[in-house]
Coordinates of C-alpha atoms in Angstrom, one line a residue:
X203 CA 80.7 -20.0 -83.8
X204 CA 84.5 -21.0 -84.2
X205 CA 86.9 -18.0 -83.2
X206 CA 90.5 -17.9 -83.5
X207 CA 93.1 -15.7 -81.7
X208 CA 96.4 -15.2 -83.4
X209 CA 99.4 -14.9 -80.7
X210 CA 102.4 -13.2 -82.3
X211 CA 105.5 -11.1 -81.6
X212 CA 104.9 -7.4 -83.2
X213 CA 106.6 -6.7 -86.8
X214 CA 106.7 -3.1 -86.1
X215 CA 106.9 -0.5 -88.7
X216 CA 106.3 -3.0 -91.5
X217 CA 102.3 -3.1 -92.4
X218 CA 102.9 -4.9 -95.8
X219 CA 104.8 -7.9 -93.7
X220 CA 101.9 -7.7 -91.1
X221 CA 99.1 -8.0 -94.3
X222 CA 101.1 -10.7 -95.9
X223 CA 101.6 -12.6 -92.1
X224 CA 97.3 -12.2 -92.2
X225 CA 97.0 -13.4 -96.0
X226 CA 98.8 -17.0 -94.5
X227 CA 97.5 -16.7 -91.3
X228 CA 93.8 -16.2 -92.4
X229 CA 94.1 -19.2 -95.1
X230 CA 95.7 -21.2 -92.0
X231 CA 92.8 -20.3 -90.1
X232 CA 90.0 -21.3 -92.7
X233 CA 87.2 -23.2 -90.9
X234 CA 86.8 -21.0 -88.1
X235 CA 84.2 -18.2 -88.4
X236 CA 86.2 -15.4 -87.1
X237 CA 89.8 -14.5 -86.4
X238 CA 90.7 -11.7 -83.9
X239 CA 94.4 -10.0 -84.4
X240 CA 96.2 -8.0 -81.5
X241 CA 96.2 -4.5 -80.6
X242 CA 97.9 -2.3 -83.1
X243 CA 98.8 -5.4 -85.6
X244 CA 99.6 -4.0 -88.4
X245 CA 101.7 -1.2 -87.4
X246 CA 102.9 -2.8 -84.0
X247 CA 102.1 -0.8 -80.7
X248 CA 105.4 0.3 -79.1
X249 CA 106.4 2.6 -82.0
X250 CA 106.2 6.7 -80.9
X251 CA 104.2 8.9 -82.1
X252 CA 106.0 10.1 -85.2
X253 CA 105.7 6.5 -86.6
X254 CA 102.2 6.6 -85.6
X255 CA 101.6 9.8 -87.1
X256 CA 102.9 8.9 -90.6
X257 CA 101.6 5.0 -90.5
X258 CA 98.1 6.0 -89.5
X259 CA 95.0 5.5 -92.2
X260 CA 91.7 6.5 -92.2
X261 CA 89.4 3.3 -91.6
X262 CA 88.4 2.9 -95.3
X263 CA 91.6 3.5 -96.6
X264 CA 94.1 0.7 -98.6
X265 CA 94.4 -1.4 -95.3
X266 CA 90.9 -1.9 -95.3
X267 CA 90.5 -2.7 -98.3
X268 CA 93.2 -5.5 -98.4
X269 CA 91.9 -7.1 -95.5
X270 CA 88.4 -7.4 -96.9
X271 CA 89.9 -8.9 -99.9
X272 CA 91.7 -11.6 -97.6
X273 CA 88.6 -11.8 -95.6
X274 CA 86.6 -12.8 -98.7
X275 CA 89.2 -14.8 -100.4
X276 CA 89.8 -17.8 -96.9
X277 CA 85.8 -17.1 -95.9
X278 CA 85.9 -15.5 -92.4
X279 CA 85.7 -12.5 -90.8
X280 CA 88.7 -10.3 -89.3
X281 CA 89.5 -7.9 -86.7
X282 CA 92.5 -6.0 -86.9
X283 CA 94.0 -3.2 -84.5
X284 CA 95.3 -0.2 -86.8
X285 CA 96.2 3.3 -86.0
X286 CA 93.3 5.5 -87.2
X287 CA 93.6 8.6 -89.2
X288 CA 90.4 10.8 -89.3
X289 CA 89.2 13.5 -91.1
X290 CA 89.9 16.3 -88.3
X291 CA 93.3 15.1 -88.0
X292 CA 93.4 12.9 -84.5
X293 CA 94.5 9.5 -84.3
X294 CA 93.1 7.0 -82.5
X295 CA 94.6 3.1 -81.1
X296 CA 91.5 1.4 -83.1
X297 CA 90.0 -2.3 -84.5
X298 CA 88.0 -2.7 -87.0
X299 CA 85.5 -5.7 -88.2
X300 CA 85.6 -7.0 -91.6
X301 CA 83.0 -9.9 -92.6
X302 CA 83.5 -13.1 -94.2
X303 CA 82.4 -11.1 -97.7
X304 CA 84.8 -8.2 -97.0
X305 CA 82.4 -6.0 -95.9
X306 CA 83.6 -3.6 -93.0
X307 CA 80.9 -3.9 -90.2
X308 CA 82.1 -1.8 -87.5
X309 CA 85.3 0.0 -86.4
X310 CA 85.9 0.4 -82.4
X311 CA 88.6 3.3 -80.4
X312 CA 90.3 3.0 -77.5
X313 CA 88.6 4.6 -74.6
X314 CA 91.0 4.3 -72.1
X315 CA 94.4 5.2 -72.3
X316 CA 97.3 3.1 -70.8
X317 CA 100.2 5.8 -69.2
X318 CA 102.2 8.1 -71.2
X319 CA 102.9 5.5 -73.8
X320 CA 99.3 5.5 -75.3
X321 CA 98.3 9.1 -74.1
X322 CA 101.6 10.3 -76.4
X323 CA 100.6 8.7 -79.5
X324 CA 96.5 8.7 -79.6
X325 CA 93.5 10.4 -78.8
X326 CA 91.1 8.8 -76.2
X327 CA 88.1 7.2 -78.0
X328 CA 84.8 9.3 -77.4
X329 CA 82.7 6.1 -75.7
X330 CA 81.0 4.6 -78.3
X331 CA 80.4 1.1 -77.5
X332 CA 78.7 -0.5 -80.1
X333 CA 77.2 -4.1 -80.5
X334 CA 77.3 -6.1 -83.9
X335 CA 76.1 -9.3 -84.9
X336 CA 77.9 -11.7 -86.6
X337 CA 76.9 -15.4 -87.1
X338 CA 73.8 -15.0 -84.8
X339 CA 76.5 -13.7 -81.7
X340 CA 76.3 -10.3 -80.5
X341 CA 79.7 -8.6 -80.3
X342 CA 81.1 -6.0 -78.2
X343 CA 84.7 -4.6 -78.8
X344 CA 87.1 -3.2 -75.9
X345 CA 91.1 -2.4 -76.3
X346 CA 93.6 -4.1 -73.8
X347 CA 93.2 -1.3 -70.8
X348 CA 89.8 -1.1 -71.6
X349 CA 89.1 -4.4 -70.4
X350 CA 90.8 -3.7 -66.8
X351 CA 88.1 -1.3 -65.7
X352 CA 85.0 -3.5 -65.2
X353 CA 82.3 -0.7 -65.9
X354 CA 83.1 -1.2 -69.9
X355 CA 82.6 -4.7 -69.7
X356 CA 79.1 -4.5 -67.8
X357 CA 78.5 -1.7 -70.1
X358 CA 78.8 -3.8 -73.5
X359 CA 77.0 -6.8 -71.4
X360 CA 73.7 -4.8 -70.9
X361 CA 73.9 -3.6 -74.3
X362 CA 73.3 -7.3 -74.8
X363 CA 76.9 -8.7 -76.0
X364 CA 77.5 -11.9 -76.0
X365 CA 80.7 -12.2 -76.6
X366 CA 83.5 -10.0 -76.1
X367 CA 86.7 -9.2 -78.7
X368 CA 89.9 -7.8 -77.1
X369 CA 92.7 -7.1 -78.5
X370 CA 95.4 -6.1 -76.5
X371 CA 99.7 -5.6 -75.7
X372 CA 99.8 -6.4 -72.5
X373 CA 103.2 -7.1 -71.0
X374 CA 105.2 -8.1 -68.2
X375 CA 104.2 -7.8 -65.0
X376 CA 101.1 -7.6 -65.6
X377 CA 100.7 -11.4 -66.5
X378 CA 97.5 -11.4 -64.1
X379 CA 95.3 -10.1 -66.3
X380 CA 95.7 -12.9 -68.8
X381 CA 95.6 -15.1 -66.3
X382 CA 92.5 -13.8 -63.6
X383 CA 90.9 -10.9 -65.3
X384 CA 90.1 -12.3 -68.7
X385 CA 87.9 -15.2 -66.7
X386 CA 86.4 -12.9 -64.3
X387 CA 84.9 -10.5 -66.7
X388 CA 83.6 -13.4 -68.7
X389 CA 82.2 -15.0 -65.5
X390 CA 80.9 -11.8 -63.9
X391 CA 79.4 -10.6 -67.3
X392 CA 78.2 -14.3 -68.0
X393 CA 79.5 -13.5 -71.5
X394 CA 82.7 -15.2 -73.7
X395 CA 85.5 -12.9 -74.0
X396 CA 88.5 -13.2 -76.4
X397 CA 91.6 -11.9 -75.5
X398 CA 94.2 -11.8 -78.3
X399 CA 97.8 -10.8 -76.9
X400 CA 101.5 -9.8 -78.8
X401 CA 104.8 -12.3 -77.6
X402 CA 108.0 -11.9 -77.6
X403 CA 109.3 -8.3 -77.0
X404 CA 109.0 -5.1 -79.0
X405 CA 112.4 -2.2 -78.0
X406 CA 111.8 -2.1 -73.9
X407 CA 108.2 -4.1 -74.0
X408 CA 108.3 -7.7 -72.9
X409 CA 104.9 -9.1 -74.2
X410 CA 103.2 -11.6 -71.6
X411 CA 101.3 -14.2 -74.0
X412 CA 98.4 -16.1 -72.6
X413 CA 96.0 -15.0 -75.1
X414 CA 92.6 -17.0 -74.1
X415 CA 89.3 -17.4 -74.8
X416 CA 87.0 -17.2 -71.5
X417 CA 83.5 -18.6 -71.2
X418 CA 80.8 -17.5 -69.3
X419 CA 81.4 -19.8 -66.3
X420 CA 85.2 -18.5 -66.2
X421 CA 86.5 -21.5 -68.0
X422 CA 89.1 -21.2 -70.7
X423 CA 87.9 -22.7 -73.8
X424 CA 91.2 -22.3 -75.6
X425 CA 94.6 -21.2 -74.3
X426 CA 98.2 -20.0 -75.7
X427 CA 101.3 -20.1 -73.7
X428 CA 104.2 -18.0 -74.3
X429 CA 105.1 -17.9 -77.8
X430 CA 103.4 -17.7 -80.9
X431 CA 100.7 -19.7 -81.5
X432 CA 97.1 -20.0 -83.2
X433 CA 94.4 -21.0 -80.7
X434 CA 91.0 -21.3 -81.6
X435 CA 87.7 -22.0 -79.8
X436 CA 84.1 -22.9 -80.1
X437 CA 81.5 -20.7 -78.6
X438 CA 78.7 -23.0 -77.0
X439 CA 74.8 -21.4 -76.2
X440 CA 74.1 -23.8 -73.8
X441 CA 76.9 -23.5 -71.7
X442 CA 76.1 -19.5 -71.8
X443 CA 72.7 -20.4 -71.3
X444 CA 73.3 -23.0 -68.2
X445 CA 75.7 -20.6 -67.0
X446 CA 73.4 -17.6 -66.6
X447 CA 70.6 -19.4 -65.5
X448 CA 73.3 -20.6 -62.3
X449 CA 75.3 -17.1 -61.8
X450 CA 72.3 -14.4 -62.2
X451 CA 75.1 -11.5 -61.4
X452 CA 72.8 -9.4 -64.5
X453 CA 69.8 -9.7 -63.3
X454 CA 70.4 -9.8 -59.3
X455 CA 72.0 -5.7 -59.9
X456 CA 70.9 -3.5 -57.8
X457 CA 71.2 -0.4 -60.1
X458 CA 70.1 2.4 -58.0
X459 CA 72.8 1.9 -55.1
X460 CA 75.4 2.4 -58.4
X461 CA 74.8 6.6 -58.9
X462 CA 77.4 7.4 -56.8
X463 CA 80.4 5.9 -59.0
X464 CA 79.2 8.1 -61.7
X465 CA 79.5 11.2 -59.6
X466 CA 83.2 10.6 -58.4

């Protein structure tokens, strides 16, 4: 499976620029199987919470529905990060997956919250984690933050997911977890992970780039630098294969010496 990562500064406050940016992006990208977005695309991330309030769509709504279109029309499937309206009134940081027919096949929330930024403009994600298969991969979904706490990537890896979308805004100074933490979740999950970042800046946020995609033996199988860019990458059994058979980190667990952290 071919995957492409999109690297871009935010356009925030402006979702028709952001769907017309994917409708060029997406026919750009034609040829690849599946093309991940960052964190909060199409509204941009660093925008308050009254902007979020009044930007925010429920995850069927008019957004949705474009995508799919776009989806359909270049012939692979999307994920997008979107502020999600629901029905009870919260709001949630979310992605969802549309297919290469326009078909909407799963839609994830932010579990963890990054500082006052986040907490002041969503509501925490209720941890579901689910696993979706696309092209004969099985996906797992995590938010930027998410990614940093290593439970939610062993979580998604037991569920069985071979791969690993992330979307994220992560910015300066925390450059490290482009660089280390993207490979060592892949490698210590013996799993792929793609991690699609913003550039450029957005008001007081300075975005750090590096968007990558990681394979299971915590090489980089495709790379951005610092500005925008459109990287993509092809996902390779064997290696997952050869790799798991050489780093057995699953299946070496110990599981019962683990209650503990869930009593803390």
């Amino acid at each position: 499976m071919r995957v492409a990562l999109y690297q871009c500064p935010p356009l925030p406050l402006e979702p028709a620029a952001n769907l017309q940016r994917l409708h060029r992006l997406a026919m750009e990208a034609r040829g690849a199987d599946l093309l991940v977005l960052p964190e909060m695309f199409l509204s941009g991330y660093n925008i308050g919470k009254e902007a979020v309030s009044t930007l925010a769509e429920v995850h069927n709504g008019e957004w949705a529905q474009q995508i799919g279109r776009i989806a359909k029309a270049a012939g692979l499937a999307i994920l997008y990060g979107y502020p999600e309206r629901t029905a009870d009134g919260q709001i949630y940081n979310a992605v969802q997956l549309i297919d290469a027919q326009g078909e909407r096949l799963c839609n994830y929330r932010k579990t963890h919250l990054f500082g006052d930024l986040d907490r002041s403009m969503f509501s925490p994600g209720e941890g579901d984690f689910p696993i979706v298969e696309l092209n004969g991969w099985k996906l797992g979904f995590l938010i930027c933050y998410d990614l940093e706490f290593p439970e939610n990537a062993r979580r998604l890896a037991l569920a069985g997911a071979e791969l690993i979308l992330a979307p994220t805004a992560n910015m300066i100074p925390f450059d490290f977890v482009a660089d280390v933490t993207v490979r060592s979740r892949a490698f210590e999950n013996q799993c792929y992970v793609a991690y699609a970042n913003y550039c450029g800046h957005e008001g007081d946020i300075h975005y750090c780039g590096q968007s990558s995609i990681a394979a299971p033996d915590g090489s980089r199988i495709a790379q951005a630098g610092l500005d925008e860019a459109l990287i993509v990458g092809e996902l390779d059994r064997q290696l997952m294969v050869d790799s798991r058979a050489a780093n057995r980190y699953l299946h070496d667990r110990r599981p019962e010496l683990y209650d503990a952290l869930n009593k803390r």
